[in-house]
Each structure stands twice: as structure tokens, then as C-alpha cells.
PDB file of C-alpha atoms in Angstrom:
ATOM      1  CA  UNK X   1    -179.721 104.372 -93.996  1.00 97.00           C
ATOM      2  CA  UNK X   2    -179.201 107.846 -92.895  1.00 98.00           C
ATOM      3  CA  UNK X   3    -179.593 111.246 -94.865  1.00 96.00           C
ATOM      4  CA  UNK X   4    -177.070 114.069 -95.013  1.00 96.00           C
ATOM      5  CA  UNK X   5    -179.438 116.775 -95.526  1.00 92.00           C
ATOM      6  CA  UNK X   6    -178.993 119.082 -98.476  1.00 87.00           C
ATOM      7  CA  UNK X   7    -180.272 121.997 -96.130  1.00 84.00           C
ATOM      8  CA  UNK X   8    -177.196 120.841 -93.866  1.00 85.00           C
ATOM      9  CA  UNK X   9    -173.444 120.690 -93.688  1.00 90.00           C
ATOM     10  CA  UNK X  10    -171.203 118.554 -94.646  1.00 92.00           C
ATOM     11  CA  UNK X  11    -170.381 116.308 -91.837  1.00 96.00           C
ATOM     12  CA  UNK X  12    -167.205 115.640 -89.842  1.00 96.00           C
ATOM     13  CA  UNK X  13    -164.961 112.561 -91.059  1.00 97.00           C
ATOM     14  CA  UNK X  14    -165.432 111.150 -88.107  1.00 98.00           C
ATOM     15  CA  UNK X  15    -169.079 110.566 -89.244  1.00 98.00           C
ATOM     16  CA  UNK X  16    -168.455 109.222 -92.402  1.00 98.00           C
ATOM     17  CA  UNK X  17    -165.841 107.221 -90.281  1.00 99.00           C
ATOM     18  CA  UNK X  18    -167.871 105.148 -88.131  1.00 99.00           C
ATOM     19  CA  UNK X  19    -170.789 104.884 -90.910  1.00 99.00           C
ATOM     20  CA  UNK X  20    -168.301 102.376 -92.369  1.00 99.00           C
ATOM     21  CA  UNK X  21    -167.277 100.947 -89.362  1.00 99.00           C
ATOM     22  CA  UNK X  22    -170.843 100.412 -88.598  1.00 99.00           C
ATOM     23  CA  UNK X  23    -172.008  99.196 -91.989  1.00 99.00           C
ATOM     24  CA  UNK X  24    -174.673 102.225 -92.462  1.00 99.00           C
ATOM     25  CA  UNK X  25    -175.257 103.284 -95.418  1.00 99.00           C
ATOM     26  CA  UNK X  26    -175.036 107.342 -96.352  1.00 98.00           C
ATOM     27  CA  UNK X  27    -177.711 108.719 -98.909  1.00 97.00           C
ATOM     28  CA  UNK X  28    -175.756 112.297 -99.166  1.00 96.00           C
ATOM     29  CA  UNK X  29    -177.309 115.639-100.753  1.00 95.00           C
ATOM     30  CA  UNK X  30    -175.721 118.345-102.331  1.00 95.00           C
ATOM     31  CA  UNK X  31    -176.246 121.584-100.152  1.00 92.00           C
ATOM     32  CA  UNK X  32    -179.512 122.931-101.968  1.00 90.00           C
ATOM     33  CA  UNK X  33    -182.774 123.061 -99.976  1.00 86.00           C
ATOM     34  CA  UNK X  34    -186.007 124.462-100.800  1.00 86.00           C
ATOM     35  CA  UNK X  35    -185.121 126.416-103.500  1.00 87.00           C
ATOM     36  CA  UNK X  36    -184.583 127.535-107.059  1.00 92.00           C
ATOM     37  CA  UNK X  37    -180.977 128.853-107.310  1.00 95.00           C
ATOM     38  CA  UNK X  38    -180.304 131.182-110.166  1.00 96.00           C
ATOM     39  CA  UNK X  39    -177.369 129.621-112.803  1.00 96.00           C
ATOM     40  CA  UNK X  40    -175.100 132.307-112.898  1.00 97.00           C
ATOM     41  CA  UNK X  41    -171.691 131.225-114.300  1.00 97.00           C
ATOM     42  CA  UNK X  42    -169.335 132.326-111.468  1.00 98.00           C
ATOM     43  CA  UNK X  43    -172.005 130.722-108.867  1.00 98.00           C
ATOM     44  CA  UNK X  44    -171.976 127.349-111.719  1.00 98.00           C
ATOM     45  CA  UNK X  45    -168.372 127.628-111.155  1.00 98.00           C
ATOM     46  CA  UNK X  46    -168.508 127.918-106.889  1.00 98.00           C
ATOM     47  CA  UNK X  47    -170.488 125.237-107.309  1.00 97.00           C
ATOM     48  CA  UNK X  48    -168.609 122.957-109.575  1.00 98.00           C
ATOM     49  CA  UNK X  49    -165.506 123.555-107.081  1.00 98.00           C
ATOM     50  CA  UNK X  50    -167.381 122.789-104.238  1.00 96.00           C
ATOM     51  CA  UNK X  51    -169.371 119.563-105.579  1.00 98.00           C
ATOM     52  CA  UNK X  52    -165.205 118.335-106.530  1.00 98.00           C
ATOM     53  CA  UNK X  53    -163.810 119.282-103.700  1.00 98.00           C
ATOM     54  CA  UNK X  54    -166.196 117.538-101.146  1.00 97.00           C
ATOM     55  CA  UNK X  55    -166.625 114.536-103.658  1.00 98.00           C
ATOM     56  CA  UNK X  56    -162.861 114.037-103.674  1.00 98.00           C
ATOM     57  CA  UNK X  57    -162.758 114.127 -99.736  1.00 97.00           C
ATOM     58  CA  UNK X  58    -165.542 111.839 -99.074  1.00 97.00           C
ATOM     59  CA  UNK X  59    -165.300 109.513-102.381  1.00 97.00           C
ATOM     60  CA  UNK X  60    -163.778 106.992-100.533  1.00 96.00           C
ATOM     61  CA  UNK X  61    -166.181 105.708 -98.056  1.00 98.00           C
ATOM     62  CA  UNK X  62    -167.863 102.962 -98.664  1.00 97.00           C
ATOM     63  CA  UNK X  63    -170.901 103.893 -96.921  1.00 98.00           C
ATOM     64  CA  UNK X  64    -171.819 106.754 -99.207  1.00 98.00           C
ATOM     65  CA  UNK X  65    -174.277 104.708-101.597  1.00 97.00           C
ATOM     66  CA  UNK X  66    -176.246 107.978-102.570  1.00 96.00           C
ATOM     67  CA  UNK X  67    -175.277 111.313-103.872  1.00 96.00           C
ATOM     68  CA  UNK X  68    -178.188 113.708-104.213  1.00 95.00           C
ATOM     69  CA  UNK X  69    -178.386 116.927-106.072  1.00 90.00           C
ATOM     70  CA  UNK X  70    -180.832 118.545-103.696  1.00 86.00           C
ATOM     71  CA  UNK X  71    -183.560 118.754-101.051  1.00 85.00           C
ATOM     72  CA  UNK X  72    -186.971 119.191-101.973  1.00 87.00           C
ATOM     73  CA  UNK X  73    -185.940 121.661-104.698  1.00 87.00           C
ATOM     74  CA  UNK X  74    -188.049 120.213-107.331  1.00 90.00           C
ATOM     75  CA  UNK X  75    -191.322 119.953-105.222  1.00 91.00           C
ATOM     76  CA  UNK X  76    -190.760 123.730-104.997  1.00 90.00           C
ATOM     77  CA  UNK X  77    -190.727 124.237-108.301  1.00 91.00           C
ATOM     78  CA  UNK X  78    -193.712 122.137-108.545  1.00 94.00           C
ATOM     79  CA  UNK X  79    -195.122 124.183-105.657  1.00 94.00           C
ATOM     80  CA  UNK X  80    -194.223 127.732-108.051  1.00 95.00           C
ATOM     81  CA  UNK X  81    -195.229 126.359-111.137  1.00 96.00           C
ATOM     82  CA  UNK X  82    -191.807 126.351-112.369  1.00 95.00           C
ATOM     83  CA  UNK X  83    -191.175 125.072-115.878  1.00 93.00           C
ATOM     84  CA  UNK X  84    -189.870 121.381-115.882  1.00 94.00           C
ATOM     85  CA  UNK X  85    -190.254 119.739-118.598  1.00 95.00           C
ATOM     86  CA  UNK X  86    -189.256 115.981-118.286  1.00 94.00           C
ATOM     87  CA  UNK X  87    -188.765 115.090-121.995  1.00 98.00           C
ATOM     88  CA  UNK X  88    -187.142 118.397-122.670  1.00 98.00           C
ATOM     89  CA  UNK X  89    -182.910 116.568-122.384  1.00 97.00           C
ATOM     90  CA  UNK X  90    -180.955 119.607-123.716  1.00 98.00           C
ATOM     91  CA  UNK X  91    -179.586 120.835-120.695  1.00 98.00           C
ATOM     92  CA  UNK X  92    -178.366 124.440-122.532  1.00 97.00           C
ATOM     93  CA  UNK X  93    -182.405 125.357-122.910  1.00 98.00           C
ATOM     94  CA  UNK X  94    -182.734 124.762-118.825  1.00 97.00           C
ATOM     95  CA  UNK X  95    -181.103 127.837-118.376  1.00 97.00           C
ATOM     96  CA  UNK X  96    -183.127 130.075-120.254  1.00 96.00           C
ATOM     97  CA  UNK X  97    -186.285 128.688-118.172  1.00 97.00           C
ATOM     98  CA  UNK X  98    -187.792 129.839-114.965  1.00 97.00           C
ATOM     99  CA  UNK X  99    -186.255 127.102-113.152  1.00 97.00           C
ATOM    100  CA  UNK X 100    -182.476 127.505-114.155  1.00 97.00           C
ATOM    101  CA  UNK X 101    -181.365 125.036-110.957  1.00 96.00           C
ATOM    102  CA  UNK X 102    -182.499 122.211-112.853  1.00 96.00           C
ATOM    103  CA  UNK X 103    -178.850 122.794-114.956  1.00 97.00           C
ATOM    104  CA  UNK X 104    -177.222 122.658-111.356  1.00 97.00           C
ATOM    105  CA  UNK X 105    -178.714 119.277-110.525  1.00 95.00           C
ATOM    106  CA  UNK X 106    -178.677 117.144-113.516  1.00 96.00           C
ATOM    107  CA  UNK X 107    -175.821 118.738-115.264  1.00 98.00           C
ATOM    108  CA  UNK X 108    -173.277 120.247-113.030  1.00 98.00           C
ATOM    109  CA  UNK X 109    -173.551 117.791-110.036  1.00 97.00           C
ATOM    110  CA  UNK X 110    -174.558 115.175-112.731  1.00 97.00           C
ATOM    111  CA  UNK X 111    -170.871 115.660-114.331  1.00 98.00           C
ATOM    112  CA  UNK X 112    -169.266 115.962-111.051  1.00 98.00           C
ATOM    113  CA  UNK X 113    -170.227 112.477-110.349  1.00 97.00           C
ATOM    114  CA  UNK X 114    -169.617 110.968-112.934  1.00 97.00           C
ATOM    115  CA  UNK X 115    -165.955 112.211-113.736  1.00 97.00           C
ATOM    116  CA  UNK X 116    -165.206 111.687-109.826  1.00 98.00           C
ATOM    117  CA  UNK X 117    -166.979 109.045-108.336  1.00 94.00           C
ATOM    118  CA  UNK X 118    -165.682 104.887-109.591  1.00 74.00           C
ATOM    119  CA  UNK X 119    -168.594 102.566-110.748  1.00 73.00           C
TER     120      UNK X 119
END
């Protein structure tokens, strides 16, 4: 398996390409790293577009297996003493915490996924 890294870029076709040529598989991050992004609604929407448009270009090779919100963005918050609280499921109070990116991960790219990407 290799990693597209979320600190990265999105790679060439060609890539993706001979990853399922080759039979390797593709665990692919979002392009977050290190970070806690603020969830402003015109960057929620730049974001949305982006996740869609990339997921519809690259949706149909088989070697993507993983899609991956981020890099290392929840060890930072860990690392800031960010607020995350795992049982807390109501995605609207994420954004009123100190760690609004968590909406950007689980919800945004969450929904992304899951309207775009077959079972």
C-alpha cells in the first residue's frame, strides 16, 4: 500500500493509472496536514467542491481502497488540548468548539463519500 499524503497534492492520473495496473493499493488523504482549520462556511463550501470534484475524478480506480480526511490533524489537537469529545455525535456542536475541523473530517468529507463513492 502506498499513502497520498494529506500534506501533498493530488497526484497525476498516470499514478493512479499504473497503481491499478500494478495491483497497489492507494490509502488517499484529503489535503489537511497538521492542523486545525477554522469551519468557515465559504471555506466548508471550497472544501465541499474540492472533496467532489477530486472524488469524481479519481472514484473510479480500483486501487483507491482508502479515503482519509486528514494527516495527523487530530494528534494536533491532542498535542493543543483541543476539545474532542468522542461520544459527543452531533456534528452542529463541533463547530462551536475549539477544534471546529473535526466538522470538516467526519461531516463534510464524511458526506462527500458517502453520496459519491459506490459500496
Amino acid at each position: 500500500m502506498v499513502r497520498v499524503w494529506g500534506g501533498g497534492i493530488y497526484e497525476e492520473q498516470a499514478f493512479y493509472d499504473v497503481c491499478d495496473e500494478l495491483g497497489i493499493l492507494v490509502w488517499h488523504d484529503f489535503m489537511f496536514g497538521c492542523g486545525n482549520y477554522p469551519a468557515w462556511p465559504a471555506l466548508l463550501d471550497s472544501i465541499k467542491r474540492e472533496a467532489e470534484e477530486n472524488v469524481k475524478l479519481l472514484r473510479h480506480h480500483p486501487s483507491i481502497v482508502i479515503w482519509a480526511g486528514n494527516n495527523e490533524d487530530y494528534q494536533f489537537a491532542e498535542s493543543e488540548n483541543l476539545t474532542y469529545d468522542i461520544n459527543d455525535k452531533d456534528p452542529d456542536s463541533w463547530l462551536k468548539t475549539d477544534f471546529p475541523a473535526r466538522y470538516i473530517y467526519e461531516k463534510v468529507l464524511a458526506d462527500v463519500c458517502a453520496s459519491l463513492i459506490p459500496d
